Amino acid sequence: STTCCDKYKTGVIDGPACNSLCVTETLYFGKCLSTKPNNQMYLGIWDNLPGVVKCQMEQALHLDFGTELEPRKEIVLFDKPTRGTTVQKFKEMVYSLFKAKLGDQGNLSELVNLILTVADGDKDGQVSLGEAKSAWALLQLNEFLLMVILQDKEHTPKLMGFCGDLYVMESVEYTSLYGISLPWVIELFIPSGFRRSMDQLFTPSWPRKAKIAIGLLEFVEDVFHGPYGNFLMCDTSARNLGYNDKYDLKMVDMRKIVPETNLKELIKDRHCESDLDCVYGTDCRTSCDQSTMKCTSEVIQPNLAKACQLLKDYLLRGAPSEIREELEKQLYSCIALKVTANQMEMEHSLILNNLKTLLWKKISYTNDS
């Protein structure tokens, strides 16, 4: 945050969180939530409201293709847009960025206008150069882009404010699918078997788990062929999901949810020896074409299959006996979904709706939900 404050005080950047962060100091950093030391994520308090503060210190994982989908952060210079850039010119910059990231999807100029509204942090109807510099730095980040695109959706955390490339988003009470999350230092020393039994101990009751699971299925619907194309979930793990005290699912970390167009561009023609070289994040896999030694561009497993994989043990443990068998059958046919299958879209919606209906039917009879 010190870089941001230096830049703010010298008038380079601006944003709705800058004053609280740098002048009145009413934006506090609390507990660090990062499981990795290089990506800074804190529980924070901003003007007495709880939030999650994220600062970009993203050192790309080396196994991610050599080129990350998000530029490597040595230090953000906030050098764009340059002084003298007109609003019209800035709009064109944002438009070309979106075209490269999202392809020719939906109404991109509408999205550009949406970004300008978000960038206008002090809501004076004008985007200042400082605000534009902050917005441009933030737009390089997938999570920020997704938060703006899905800002009206229930499972996307709301953006509270930003300063430079630091941003504050709505916080959730529980920051992991299982009711306990530990600091990464402790995580390192806990054997995984013991960790699993700890997780099970602190898991919510079954009807509540079912409600959280429905939330994840709805989020999968939100990112699957939304107004700006398809987004791929490339790190589907319990630690990226949270929920609030009403057991509504909220995404905690969306940095590895990337536009399909963007991923395809990057992965095709990537040199590979085997399929293991064709992975982005932890679980967006394509195959290695042995005749050309290049990665193909089609991701093998759809988001829904990965979500079901994640939910399988979560939902089957403690599931009511009368639906257990049906639930297991549906989860397995969901995990088996492949992207290449003919009529995949129809099969996808069918499986998704069947699962949601089964879970809703079961929990609408319990007062727990």
Coordinates of C-alpha atoms in Angstrom, one line a residue:
S1 CA 0.0 0.0 0.0
T2 CA 3.0 2.4 0.4
T3 CA 3.5 2.6 -3.4
C4 CA -0.1 3.3 -3.9
C5 CA 0.0 6.1 -1.2
D6 CA 3.2 7.6 -2.7
K7 CA 1.5 7.7 -6.1
Y8 CA -1.7 9.1 -4.7
K9 CA 0.1 11.8 -2.8
T10 CA 2.0 12.9 -5.8
G11 CA -1.3 12.9 -7.8
V12 CA -0.5 10.0 -10.1
I13 CA -3.4 7.8 -9.2
D14 CA -6.8 8.3 -7.5
G15 CA -9.7 6.2 -6.4
P16 CA -12.5 5.9 -3.8
A17 CA -10.3 4.1 -1.3
C18 CA -7.2 6.4 -1.6
N19 CA -8.2 9.0 1.0
S20 CA -9.1 6.4 3.6
L21 CA -6.0 4.4 3.0
C22 CA -3.5 7.2 2.8
V23 CA -4.8 10.3 4.6
T24 CA -7.5 9.6 7.2
E25 CA -6.2 6.0 7.7
T26 CA -9.7 4.6 8.1
L27 CA -8.9 1.6 6.0
Y28 CA -7.3 -1.0 8.3
F29 CA -5.7 -4.2 7.4
G30 CA -6.6 -7.1 9.7
K31 CA -5.9 -10.8 9.5
C32 CA -3.9 -12.0 6.4
L33 CA -5.9 -14.5 4.4
S34 CA -3.3 -15.4 1.9
T35 CA -2.4 -19.1 1.6
K36 CA 0.6 -17.9 -0.4
P37 CA 3.0 -15.2 0.8
N38 CA 3.2 -13.5 -2.6
N39 CA -0.5 -12.8 -3.1
Q40 CA -1.7 -10.4 -0.4
M41 CA -5.2 -10.7 0.8
Y42 CA -6.4 -9.3 4.1
L43 CA -9.6 -9.0 6.1
G44 CA -9.9 -5.3 6.5
I45 CA -12.2 -2.7 7.9
W46 CA -13.1 0.4 5.8
D47 CA -15.0 3.1 7.6
N48 CA -16.3 0.5 10.0
L49 CA -17.4 -1.9 7.3
P50 CA -15.7 -5.3 6.9
G51 CA -14.1 -6.0 3.6
V52 CA -11.4 -8.1 1.9
V53 CA -8.4 -6.0 0.8
K54 CA -6.3 -7.3 -2.1
C55 CA -3.0 -6.0 -3.2
Q56 CA -1.5 -7.3 -6.3
M57 CA 1.8 -8.9 -5.7
E58 CA 1.2 -11.7 -8.2
Q59 CA 4.3 -13.4 -9.1
A60 CA 3.2 -15.8 -11.8
L61 CA 3.6 -19.5 -11.1
H62 CA 6.4 -20.7 -13.4
L63 CA 4.4 -23.7 -14.6
D64 CA 1.8 -21.4 -16.1
F65 CA 3.1 -21.4 -19.7
G66 CA 5.9 -19.0 -19.2
T67 CA 3.5 -16.2 -20.0
E68 CA 0.9 -15.5 -17.4
L69 CA -2.6 -14.4 -18.4
E70 CA -2.0 -11.5 -16.2
P71 CA 1.2 -9.6 -16.7
R72 CA 3.8 -10.3 -14.1
K73 CA 3.9 -7.7 -11.4
E74 CA 7.4 -6.4 -10.8
I75 CA 6.0 -3.1 -9.9
V76 CA 3.1 -1.3 -11.5
L77 CA 4.2 2.0 -12.9
F78 CA 0.8 3.5 -13.5
D79 CA 2.2 4.9 -16.7
K80 CA -1.1 4.5 -18.8
P81 CA -3.1 6.3 -19.9
T82 CA -0.6 9.2 -20.4
R83 CA -1.3 12.8 -19.6
G84 CA -3.3 14.4 -22.3
T85 CA -5.3 11.3 -23.1
T86 CA -8.9 12.2 -23.9
V87 CA -11.8 10.2 -22.4
Q88 CA -12.6 9.1 -26.0
K89 CA -9.1 7.8 -26.4
F90 CA -9.2 6.0 -23.0
K91 CA -12.5 4.3 -24.1
E92 CA -10.7 3.1 -27.2
M93 CA -7.9 1.7 -25.1
V94 CA -10.3 -0.2 -22.9
Y95 CA -12.3 -1.4 -25.9
S96 CA -9.2 -2.9 -27.5
L97 CA -8.1 -4.5 -24.3
F98 CA -11.5 -6.2 -24.0
K99 CA -11.5 -7.3 -27.6
A100 CA -8.2 -9.0 -27.0
K101 CA -9.3 -10.6 -23.7
L102 CA -12.9 -11.5 -24.5
G103 CA -13.0 -11.7 -28.2
D104 CA -15.9 -10.2 -30.2
Q105 CA -18.5 -10.9 -27.5
G106 CA -21.7 -9.2 -26.6
N107 CA -21.9 -5.5 -26.5
L108 CA -18.3 -4.5 -25.7
S109 CA -19.0 -0.7 -25.8
E110 CA -21.7 -1.2 -23.1
L111 CA -19.0 -2.9 -21.0
V112 CA -16.6 0.0 -21.6
N113 CA -19.3 2.5 -20.4
L114 CA -19.8 0.3 -17.3
I115 CA -16.1 0.5 -16.6
L116 CA -16.1 4.2 -16.9
T117 CA -18.9 4.4 -14.3
V118 CA -16.8 2.2 -11.9
A119 CA -13.6 4.2 -12.6
D120 CA -15.4 7.4 -11.7
G121 CA -14.7 6.8 -8.0
D122 CA -15.8 10.1 -6.6
K123 CA -19.0 10.0 -8.8
D124 CA -18.5 13.5 -10.1
G125 CA -19.4 12.4 -13.6
Q126 CA -15.8 12.8 -14.8
V127 CA -13.0 10.3 -15.0
S128 CA -9.9 12.0 -13.9
L129 CA -6.4 11.0 -15.1
G130 CA -5.6 9.5 -11.7
E131 CA -8.9 7.4 -11.7
A132 CA -8.2 6.3 -15.3
K133 CA -4.7 5.1 -14.3
S134 CA -6.1 3.1 -11.4
A135 CA -8.8 1.6 -13.5
W136 CA -6.3 0.6 -16.3
A137 CA -4.1 -1.2 -13.8
L138 CA -7.1 -3.0 -12.3
L139 CA -8.4 -4.0 -15.7
Q140 CA -5.3 -6.1 -16.3
L141 CA -6.6 -8.4 -13.5
N142 CA -9.1 -11.1 -14.3
E143 CA -10.8 -10.9 -11.0
F144 CA -11.5 -7.2 -11.2
L145 CA -12.9 -7.6 -14.8
L146 CA -15.1 -10.5 -13.7
M147 CA -16.4 -8.5 -10.6
V148 CA -17.5 -5.7 -12.9
I149 CA -19.1 -8.0 -15.5
L150 CA -21.0 -10.0 -12.8
Q151 CA -21.6 -7.2 -10.4
D152 CA -25.4 -7.9 -10.2
K153 CA -25.0 -11.6 -9.6
E154 CA -25.6 -13.0 -6.1
H155 CA -22.4 -15.1 -5.8
T156 CA -19.9 -12.4 -6.9
P157 CA -18.6 -10.3 -4.1
K158 CA -19.4 -6.6 -4.5
L159 CA -16.5 -4.2 -5.2
M160 CA -16.3 -1.6 -2.4
G161 CA -13.5 0.6 -3.7
F162 CA -9.9 0.8 -5.0
C163 CA -6.8 2.9 -5.0
G164 CA -4.3 2.1 -7.7
D165 CA -4.3 -1.6 -8.1
L166 CA -5.3 -2.3 -4.5
Y167 CA -9.0 -3.0 -4.2
V168 CA -11.5 -3.8 -1.5
M169 CA -14.3 -6.2 -1.9
E170 CA -17.2 -7.3 0.3
S171 CA -16.2 -9.9 2.9
V172 CA -17.8 -13.2 3.7
E173 CA -18.0 -14.7 7.2
Y174 CA -16.7 -18.1 6.1
T175 CA -13.7 -18.2 3.7
S176 CA -13.6 -21.8 2.9
L177 CA -16.3 -24.5 2.0
Y178 CA -15.4 -26.2 5.2
G179 CA -16.0 -24.2 8.3
I180 CA -12.4 -23.6 9.2
S181 CA -9.6 -21.8 7.5
L182 CA -6.1 -21.6 8.8
P183 CA -3.2 -19.2 8.1
W184 CA -0.8 -20.7 5.5
V185 CA 2.1 -20.9 8.0
I186 CA 0.0 -23.4 10.1
E187 CA -1.3 -25.1 6.9
L188 CA 2.3 -26.0 5.9
F189 CA 2.7 -28.2 9.1
I190 CA -0.6 -30.0 9.2
P191 CA -0.6 -33.5 7.6
S192 CA -3.3 -33.6 4.9
G193 CA -5.1 -36.6 6.5
F194 CA -5.5 -34.8 9.8
R195 CA -6.5 -31.6 7.9
R196 CA -9.3 -33.6 6.2
S197 CA -10.7 -34.9 9.5
M198 CA -10.6 -31.4 10.9
D199 CA -12.5 -30.1 7.9
Q200 CA -15.2 -32.7 8.4
L201 CA -15.5 -31.7 12.0
F202 CA -16.2 -28.1 11.2
T203 CA -18.5 -28.6 8.2
P204 CA -22.1 -27.2 8.2
S205 CA -25.1 -29.5 8.5
W206 CA -26.2 -31.3 5.3
P207 CA -29.1 -29.0 4.3
R208 CA -26.8 -26.0 4.7
K209 CA -24.2 -27.7 2.6
A210 CA -26.8 -28.4 -0.1
K211 CA -27.7 -24.7 -0.1
I212 CA -24.0 -23.7 -0.5
A213 CA -23.7 -26.3 -3.3
I214 CA -26.7 -24.8 -5.2
G215 CA -24.8 -21.5 -5.0
L216 CA -21.8 -23.0 -6.7
L217 CA -23.9 -24.5 -9.4
E218 CA -25.6 -21.1 -9.9
F219 CA -22.2 -19.4 -10.2
V220 CA -21.1 -22.0 -12.8
E221 CA -24.2 -20.9 -14.7
D222 CA -23.2 -17.2 -14.3
V223 CA -19.8 -17.7 -15.9
F224 CA -20.9 -20.2 -18.6
H225 CA -21.6 -18.2 -21.8
G226 CA -22.7 -15.0 -20.0
P227 CA -23.1 -11.8 -22.0
Y228 CA -19.4 -11.6 -22.6
G229 CA -18.6 -15.1 -23.5
N230 CA -17.5 -18.1 -21.5
F231 CA -15.1 -17.9 -18.5
L232 CA -13.1 -20.9 -17.4
M233 CA -12.6 -21.8 -13.8
C234 CA -9.0 -22.9 -13.6
D235 CA -8.6 -23.4 -9.9
T236 CA -11.7 -25.1 -8.6
S237 CA -10.9 -25.7 -5.0
A238 CA -12.7 -25.3 -1.7
R239 CA -10.4 -22.5 -0.5
N240 CA -11.6 -20.2 -3.3
L241 CA -15.2 -20.4 -2.1
G242 CA -16.8 -18.9 1.0
Y243 CA -20.3 -18.3 2.2
N244 CA -22.2 -15.9 4.5
D245 CA -24.3 -16.5 7.6
K246 CA -27.3 -17.3 5.4
Y247 CA -25.2 -20.0 3.7
D248 CA -25.2 -18.2 0.4
L249 CA -22.1 -19.0 -1.6
K250 CA -19.7 -16.2 -2.4
M251 CA -16.6 -16.5 -4.4
V252 CA -13.5 -15.5 -2.3
D253 CA -10.9 -15.7 -5.0
M254 CA -11.6 -15.4 -8.7
R255 CA -8.1 -14.7 -10.0
K256 CA -8.0 -18.0 -11.9
I257 CA -11.3 -17.6 -13.6
V258 CA -10.3 -16.5 -17.1
P259 CA -12.0 -15.6 -20.4
E260 CA -11.9 -18.7 -22.7
T261 CA -10.8 -16.6 -25.7
N262 CA -7.8 -15.3 -23.7
L263 CA -6.8 -18.8 -22.6
K264 CA -7.2 -20.3 -26.1
E265 CA -5.0 -17.7 -27.6
L266 CA -2.3 -18.3 -25.0
I267 CA -2.3 -22.1 -24.9
K268 CA -2.5 -22.9 -28.6
D269 CA 0.9 -23.4 -30.2
R270 CA 2.5 -23.8 -26.7
H271 CA 5.3 -26.3 -27.0
C272 CA 4.7 -29.6 -25.1
E273 CA 6.1 -33.0 -24.5
S274 CA 3.0 -34.4 -22.9
D275 CA -0.4 -33.4 -21.7
L276 CA 1.1 -32.4 -18.4
D277 CA 2.6 -29.3 -20.2
C278 CA -0.8 -28.1 -21.2
V279 CA -2.3 -27.0 -17.9
Y280 CA -3.2 -23.5 -16.8
G281 CA -3.9 -22.8 -13.1
T282 CA -4.5 -26.1 -11.4
D283 CA -7.1 -27.7 -13.6
C284 CA -7.6 -26.1 -17.0
R285 CA -6.1 -28.9 -19.2
T286 CA -5.9 -29.3 -22.9
S287 CA -4.1 -32.1 -24.7
C288 CA -0.7 -32.2 -26.3
D289 CA -0.8 -32.9 -30.0
Q290 CA 2.0 -35.4 -30.4
S291 CA 2.3 -34.8 -34.2
T292 CA 3.1 -31.1 -33.8
M293 CA 4.3 -31.1 -30.1
K294 CA 1.9 -28.2 -29.5
C295 CA -0.9 -27.8 -27.0
T296 CA -4.4 -27.9 -28.5
S297 CA -6.7 -25.1 -27.6
E298 CA -9.8 -27.0 -26.3
V299 CA -10.0 -27.3 -22.6
I300 CA -11.0 -30.9 -21.8
Q301 CA -13.2 -30.5 -18.7
P302 CA -16.0 -28.0 -18.4
N303 CA -16.5 -25.9 -15.2
L304 CA -19.5 -27.9 -14.2
A305 CA -17.6 -31.2 -14.1
K306 CA -15.0 -29.6 -11.9
A307 CA -17.6 -28.1 -9.6
C308 CA -19.3 -31.6 -9.2
Q309 CA -15.9 -33.1 -8.5
L310 CA -15.4 -30.6 -5.7
L311 CA -18.9 -31.1 -4.4
K312 CA -19.0 -35.0 -4.5
D313 CA -17.6 -35.8 -1.1
Y314 CA -19.0 -32.6 0.4
L315 CA -22.6 -33.5 -0.6
L316 CA -22.4 -37.3 -0.2
R317 CA -21.1 -37.1 3.4
G318 CA -24.2 -37.0 5.6
A319 CA -26.6 -37.0 2.6
P320 CA -30.2 -38.2 3.5
S321 CA -30.4 -41.9 2.7
E322 CA -33.5 -41.5 0.5
I323 CA -31.7 -39.4 -2.1
R324 CA -28.1 -40.6 -1.6
E325 CA -28.2 -43.1 -4.5
E326 CA -29.8 -40.7 -6.9
L327 CA -27.4 -37.9 -5.9
E328 CA -24.4 -40.0 -6.4
K329 CA -25.6 -41.1 -9.8
Q330 CA -26.2 -37.5 -10.9
L331 CA -22.8 -36.3 -9.5
Y332 CA -20.9 -39.0 -11.4
S333 CA -22.6 -38.2 -14.7
C334 CA -21.8 -34.6 -14.1
I335 CA -18.1 -35.3 -13.4
A336 CA -18.0 -37.3 -16.6
L337 CA -19.1 -34.3 -18.7
K338 CA -16.6 -33.5 -21.5
V339 CA -16.3 -30.3 -23.5
T340 CA -16.1 -32.0 -26.8
A341 CA -19.4 -34.0 -26.4
N342 CA -22.0 -33.2 -29.0
Q343 CA -24.9 -31.2 -27.7
M344 CA -22.8 -30.5 -24.7
E345 CA -24.7 -27.3 -23.9
M346 CA -28.0 -29.2 -23.6
E347 CA -26.5 -32.0 -21.6
H348 CA -24.8 -29.3 -19.4
S349 CA -28.1 -27.5 -18.6
L350 CA -29.9 -30.7 -18.1
I351 CA -27.5 -32.1 -15.5
L352 CA -27.2 -28.7 -13.8
N353 CA -31.0 -28.4 -13.5
N354 CA -31.5 -32.0 -12.3
L355 CA -28.9 -31.5 -9.6
K356 CA -30.4 -28.2 -8.4
T357 CA -33.9 -29.6 -8.4
L358 CA -32.9 -32.7 -6.4
L359 CA -31.1 -30.5 -3.8
W360 CA -33.9 -27.9 -3.6
K361 CA -36.6 -30.5 -3.2
K362 CA -34.7 -32.1 -0.3
I363 CA -33.9 -28.9 1.5
S364 CA -37.3 -27.2 1.1
Y365 CA -38.7 -29.7 3.5
T366 CA -36.2 -28.9 6.2
N367 CA -36.4 -25.8 8.4
D368 CA -32.6 -25.7 8.6
S369 CA -32.5 -23.9 5.3

